[in-house]
PDB file of C-alpha atoms in Angstrom:
ATOM      1  CA  GLN A   1    -133.276 -24.584 -27.259  1.00 67.00           C
ATOM      2  CA  VAL A   2    -136.930 -24.872 -27.017  1.00 71.00           C
ATOM      3  CA  GLN A   3    -138.753 -21.532 -25.846  1.00 83.00           C
ATOM      4  CA  LEU A   4    -142.083 -20.664 -24.781  1.00 91.00           C
ATOM      5  CA  VAL A   5    -143.587 -17.366 -25.956  1.00 92.00           C
ATOM      6  CA  GLU A   6    -146.846 -15.638 -24.292  1.00 94.00           C
ATOM      7  CA  SER A   7    -149.001 -12.764 -25.180  1.00 95.00           C
ATOM      8  CA  GLY A   8    -152.137 -11.183 -24.673  1.00 96.00           C
ATOM      9  CA  GLY A   9    -151.421  -9.304 -21.586  1.00 97.00           C
ATOM     10  CA  GLY A  10    -152.728  -5.649 -20.861  1.00 97.00           C
ATOM     11  CA  VAL A  11    -154.452  -3.216 -18.610  1.00 98.00           C
ATOM     12  CA  VAL A  12    -158.058  -3.769 -17.633  1.00 98.00           C
ATOM     13  CA  GLN A  13    -160.683  -2.836 -15.188  1.00 98.00           C
ATOM     14  CA  PRO A  14    -162.254  -5.306 -12.617  1.00 98.00           C
ATOM     15  CA  GLY A  15    -164.771  -7.478 -14.214  1.00 98.00           C
ATOM     16  CA  ALA A  16    -163.266  -7.448 -17.896  1.00 98.00           C
ATOM     17  CA  SER A  17    -161.795 -10.283 -19.512  1.00 98.00           C
ATOM     18  CA  LEU A  18    -158.388 -11.160 -21.280  1.00 98.00           C
ATOM     19  CA  ARG A  19    -157.105 -14.182 -23.330  1.00 98.00           C
ATOM     20  CA  LEU A  20    -153.492 -15.265 -23.277  1.00 98.00           C
ATOM     21  CA  SER A  21    -151.765 -17.314 -25.612  1.00 97.00           C
ATOM     22  CA  CYS A  22    -148.588 -19.383 -25.394  1.00 94.00           C
ATOM     23  CA  THR A  23    -146.837 -21.458 -28.017  1.00 90.00           C
ATOM     24  CA  PRO A  24    -143.512 -23.261 -28.167  1.00 82.00           C
ATOM     25  CA  SER A  25    -140.943 -22.292 -30.543  1.00 79.00           C
ATOM     26  CA  ASP A  26    -140.138 -25.957 -31.439  1.00 75.00           C
ATOM     27  CA  ARG A  27    -143.100 -27.203 -33.115  1.00 71.00           C
ATOM     28  CA  THR A  28    -142.228 -30.952 -32.425  1.00 68.00           C
ATOM     29  CA  PHE A  29    -142.761 -30.227 -28.906  1.00 70.00           C
ATOM     30  CA  THR A  30    -146.409 -31.656 -28.725  1.00 72.00           C
ATOM     31  CA  ARG A  31    -146.408 -34.005 -25.706  1.00 81.00           C
ATOM     32  CA  GLY A  32    -146.625 -33.671 -22.120  1.00 89.00           C
ATOM     33  CA  THR A  33    -148.275 -31.024 -19.969  1.00 93.00           C
ATOM     34  CA  LEU A  34    -148.822 -27.386 -20.308  1.00 93.00           C
ATOM     35  CA  ALA A  35    -149.633 -24.881 -17.526  1.00 96.00           C
ATOM     36  CA  TRP A  36    -149.926 -21.329 -16.432  1.00 98.00           C
ATOM     37  CA  PHE A  37    -148.506 -19.711 -13.553  1.00 98.00           C
ATOM     38  CA  ARG A  38    -148.394 -16.178 -12.105  1.00 98.00           C
ATOM     39  CA  GLN A  39    -146.034 -14.023 -10.045  1.00 98.00           C
ATOM     40  CA  THR A  40    -146.380 -10.795  -8.281  1.00 97.00           C
ATOM     41  CA  ALA A  41    -143.065  -8.754  -7.377  1.00 93.00           C
ATOM     42  CA  GLY A  42    -141.578 -10.135  -4.379  1.00 93.00           C
ATOM     43  CA  GLU A  43    -143.558 -13.414  -4.186  1.00 96.00           C
ATOM     44  CA  GLU A  44    -143.088 -16.879  -5.340  1.00 95.00           C
ATOM     45  CA  ARG A  45    -144.861 -17.994  -8.424  1.00 95.00           C
ATOM     46  CA  GLU A  46    -148.496 -19.070  -7.996  1.00 97.00           C
ATOM     47  CA  TRP A  47    -149.993 -22.046 -10.159  1.00 97.00           C
ATOM     48  CA  VAL A  48    -153.022 -21.129 -12.048  1.00 98.00           C
ATOM     49  CA  ALA A  49    -154.058 -24.012 -14.207  1.00 97.00           C
ATOM     50  CA  THR A  50    -152.715 -27.156 -16.375  1.00 96.00           C
ATOM     51  CA  ILE A  51    -153.722 -29.014 -19.419  1.00 95.00           C
ATOM     52  CA  ARG A  52    -152.503 -32.325 -20.301  1.00 92.00           C
ATOM     53  CA  ARG A  53    -152.023 -32.967 -24.057  1.00 85.00           C
ATOM     54  CA  ALA A  54    -152.784 -36.753 -23.937  1.00 87.00           C
ATOM     55  CA  ASP A  55    -156.207 -36.776 -22.597  1.00 90.00           C
ATOM     56  CA  ASN A  56    -156.888 -32.880 -22.316  1.00 90.00           C
ATOM     57  CA  ASN A  57    -157.553 -33.176 -18.557  1.00 93.00           C
ATOM     58  CA  LYS A  58    -157.516 -29.875 -16.978  1.00 95.00           C
ATOM     59  CA  PHE A  59    -156.727 -28.715 -13.344  1.00 95.00           C
ATOM     60  CA  TYR A  60    -157.307 -25.321 -11.893  1.00 97.00           C
ATOM     61  CA  SER A  61    -156.220 -23.418  -8.648  1.00 97.00           C
ATOM     62  CA  ASN A  62    -159.121 -22.716  -6.192  1.00 97.00           C
ATOM     63  CA  SER A  63    -158.764 -18.892  -6.887  1.00 97.00           C
ATOM     64  CA  VAL A  64    -159.630 -19.209 -10.677  1.00 98.00           C
ATOM     65  CA  ARG A  65    -161.777 -22.072 -11.004  1.00 97.00           C
ATOM     66  CA  GLY A  66    -164.995 -21.040 -12.422  1.00 98.00           C
ATOM     67  CA  ARG A  67    -163.746 -17.735 -13.732  1.00 98.00           C
ATOM     68  CA  PHE A  68    -160.481 -19.047 -15.933  1.00 98.00           C
ATOM     69  CA  THR A  69    -160.251 -21.468 -18.573  1.00 98.00           C
ATOM     70  CA  ILE A  70    -157.282 -23.318 -20.053  1.00 97.00           C
ATOM     71  CA  SER A  71    -157.605 -24.884 -23.731  1.00 95.00           C
ATOM     72  CA  ARG A  72    -155.345 -25.985 -26.430  1.00 91.00           C
ATOM     73  CA  ASP A  73    -155.273 -25.599 -30.219  1.00 88.00           C
ATOM     74  CA  ASN A  74    -153.530 -28.703 -31.597  1.00 79.00           C
ATOM     75  CA  ALA A  75    -153.293 -27.519 -35.199  1.00 82.00           C
ATOM     76  CA  GLN A  76    -151.410 -24.310 -33.843  1.00 82.00           C
ATOM     77  CA  ASN A  77    -149.632 -26.021 -31.206  1.00 82.00           C
ATOM     78  CA  MET A  78    -150.723 -23.219 -28.710  1.00 89.00           C
ATOM     79  CA  VAL A  79    -152.466 -23.100 -25.438  1.00 93.00           C
ATOM     80  CA  PHE A  80    -154.622 -20.431 -24.020  1.00 96.00           C
ATOM     81  CA  LEU A  81    -155.903 -18.895 -20.767  1.00 98.00           C
ATOM     82  CA  GLN A  82    -159.263 -17.255 -21.061  1.00 98.00           C
ATOM     83  CA  MET A  83    -159.713 -14.989 -18.027  1.00 98.00           C
ATOM     84  CA  ASN A  84    -163.141 -13.771 -17.162  1.00 98.00           C
ATOM     85  CA  SER A  85    -164.390 -11.596 -14.220  1.00 98.00           C
ATOM     86  CA  LEU A  86    -160.746 -10.436 -13.532  1.00 98.00           C
ATOM     87  CA  LYS A  87    -160.117  -8.988 -10.015  1.00 97.00           C
ATOM     88  CA  PRO A  88    -157.292  -6.579  -8.748  1.00 97.00           C
ATOM     89  CA  GLU A  89    -155.680  -9.734  -7.078  1.00 96.00           C
ATOM     90  CA  ASP A  90    -155.357 -11.252 -10.349  1.00 98.00           C
ATOM     91  CA  ALA A  91    -152.938  -8.779 -11.550  1.00 98.00           C
ATOM     92  CA  ALA A  92    -149.378 -10.282 -12.004  1.00 98.00           C
ATOM     93  CA  VAL A  93    -146.866 -11.532 -14.801  1.00 97.00           C
ATOM     94  CA  TYR A  94    -148.445 -14.703 -16.246  1.00 98.00           C
ATOM     95  CA  TYR A  95    -145.983 -17.215 -17.165  1.00 97.00           C
ATOM     96  CA  CYS A  96    -146.579 -20.445 -19.707  1.00 95.00           C
ATOM     97  CA  ALA A  97    -144.673 -23.569 -18.553  1.00 95.00           C
ATOM     98  CA  ALA A  98    -144.462 -26.946 -20.096  1.00 93.00           C
ATOM     99  CA  THR A  99    -143.009 -30.373 -19.430  1.00 92.00           C
ATOM    100  CA  THR A 100    -142.832 -33.497 -21.612  1.00 90.00           C
ATOM    101  CA  ARG A 101    -144.336 -35.777 -18.730  1.00 91.00           C
ATOM    102  CA  ASN A 102    -147.947 -36.366 -18.051  1.00 90.00           C
ATOM    103  CA  LEU A 103    -148.474 -34.683 -14.732  1.00 90.00           C
ATOM    104  CA  ILE A 104    -151.039 -35.953 -12.253  1.00 88.00           C
ATOM    105  CA  ALA A 105    -153.150 -33.333 -10.259  1.00 88.00           C
ATOM    106  CA  SER A 106    -150.725 -33.510  -7.304  1.00 91.00           C
ATOM    107  CA  SER A 107    -147.917 -32.680  -9.118  1.00 91.00           C
ATOM    108  CA  SER A 108    -149.214 -29.948 -11.238  1.00 91.00           C
ATOM    109  CA  PRO A 109    -149.193 -26.951  -9.051  1.00 94.00           C
ATOM    110  CA  THR A 110    -145.344 -27.343  -8.211  1.00 95.00           C
ATOM    111  CA  PRO A 111    -143.166 -25.045 -10.446  1.00 95.00           C
ATOM    112  CA  GLY A 112    -140.311 -27.786 -10.277  1.00 96.00           C
ATOM    113  CA  SER A 113    -142.508 -29.873 -12.432  1.00 95.00           C
ATOM    114  CA  TYR A 114    -142.000 -27.993 -15.270  1.00 94.00           C
ATOM    115  CA  ASP A 115    -138.851 -27.868 -17.632  1.00 91.00           C
ATOM    116  CA  LEU A 116    -139.551 -24.948 -20.111  1.00 92.00           C
ATOM    117  CA  TRP A 117    -140.769 -21.412 -19.044  1.00 93.00           C
ATOM    118  CA  GLY A 118    -141.866 -18.286 -21.178  1.00 94.00           C
ATOM    119  CA  GLN A 119    -140.635 -14.872 -20.608  1.00 94.00           C
ATOM    120  CA  GLY A 120    -144.226 -13.701 -19.131  1.00 96.00           C
ATOM    121  CA  THR A 121    -146.805 -11.326 -20.263  1.00 97.00           C
ATOM    122  CA  GLN A 122    -148.068  -8.521 -17.680  1.00 97.00           C
ATOM    123  CA  VAL A 123    -151.628  -8.378 -16.714  1.00 98.00           C
ATOM    124  CA  ALA A 124    -152.974  -5.246 -14.689  1.00 98.00           C
ATOM    125  CA  VAL A 125    -156.245  -4.854 -12.995  1.00 97.00           C
ATOM    126  CA  SER A 126    -156.937  -1.384 -11.979  1.00 94.00           C
ATOM    127  CA  PRO A 127    -160.282   0.234 -11.078  1.00 87.00           C
TER     128      PRO A 127
END
């Protein structure tokens, strides 16, 4: 089975930065859409950002736009989430998600649009 593996989480102070990484275990999985979600204990998963492989179109949630940047490295078949100016409300487990479909903006925030999920990486923001 294809798996997604995240890394890069940690504990930082407000205003600091982190860069998360995600890669599929199957290197032939190179089409479709990649996304980042986050989830706090007891809450539903919240969409953060999406990137389309075909055209490099990017979509962001209003809560992270201007602070977070999603990007990809085709050579390594990886996707990244650069998180700047972190706030306590950004603390969560961050998950990488993927689908072979080219999602439009209206479909990107829906967890059900994605077929593959990573195990999650913990991000803590503590004063």
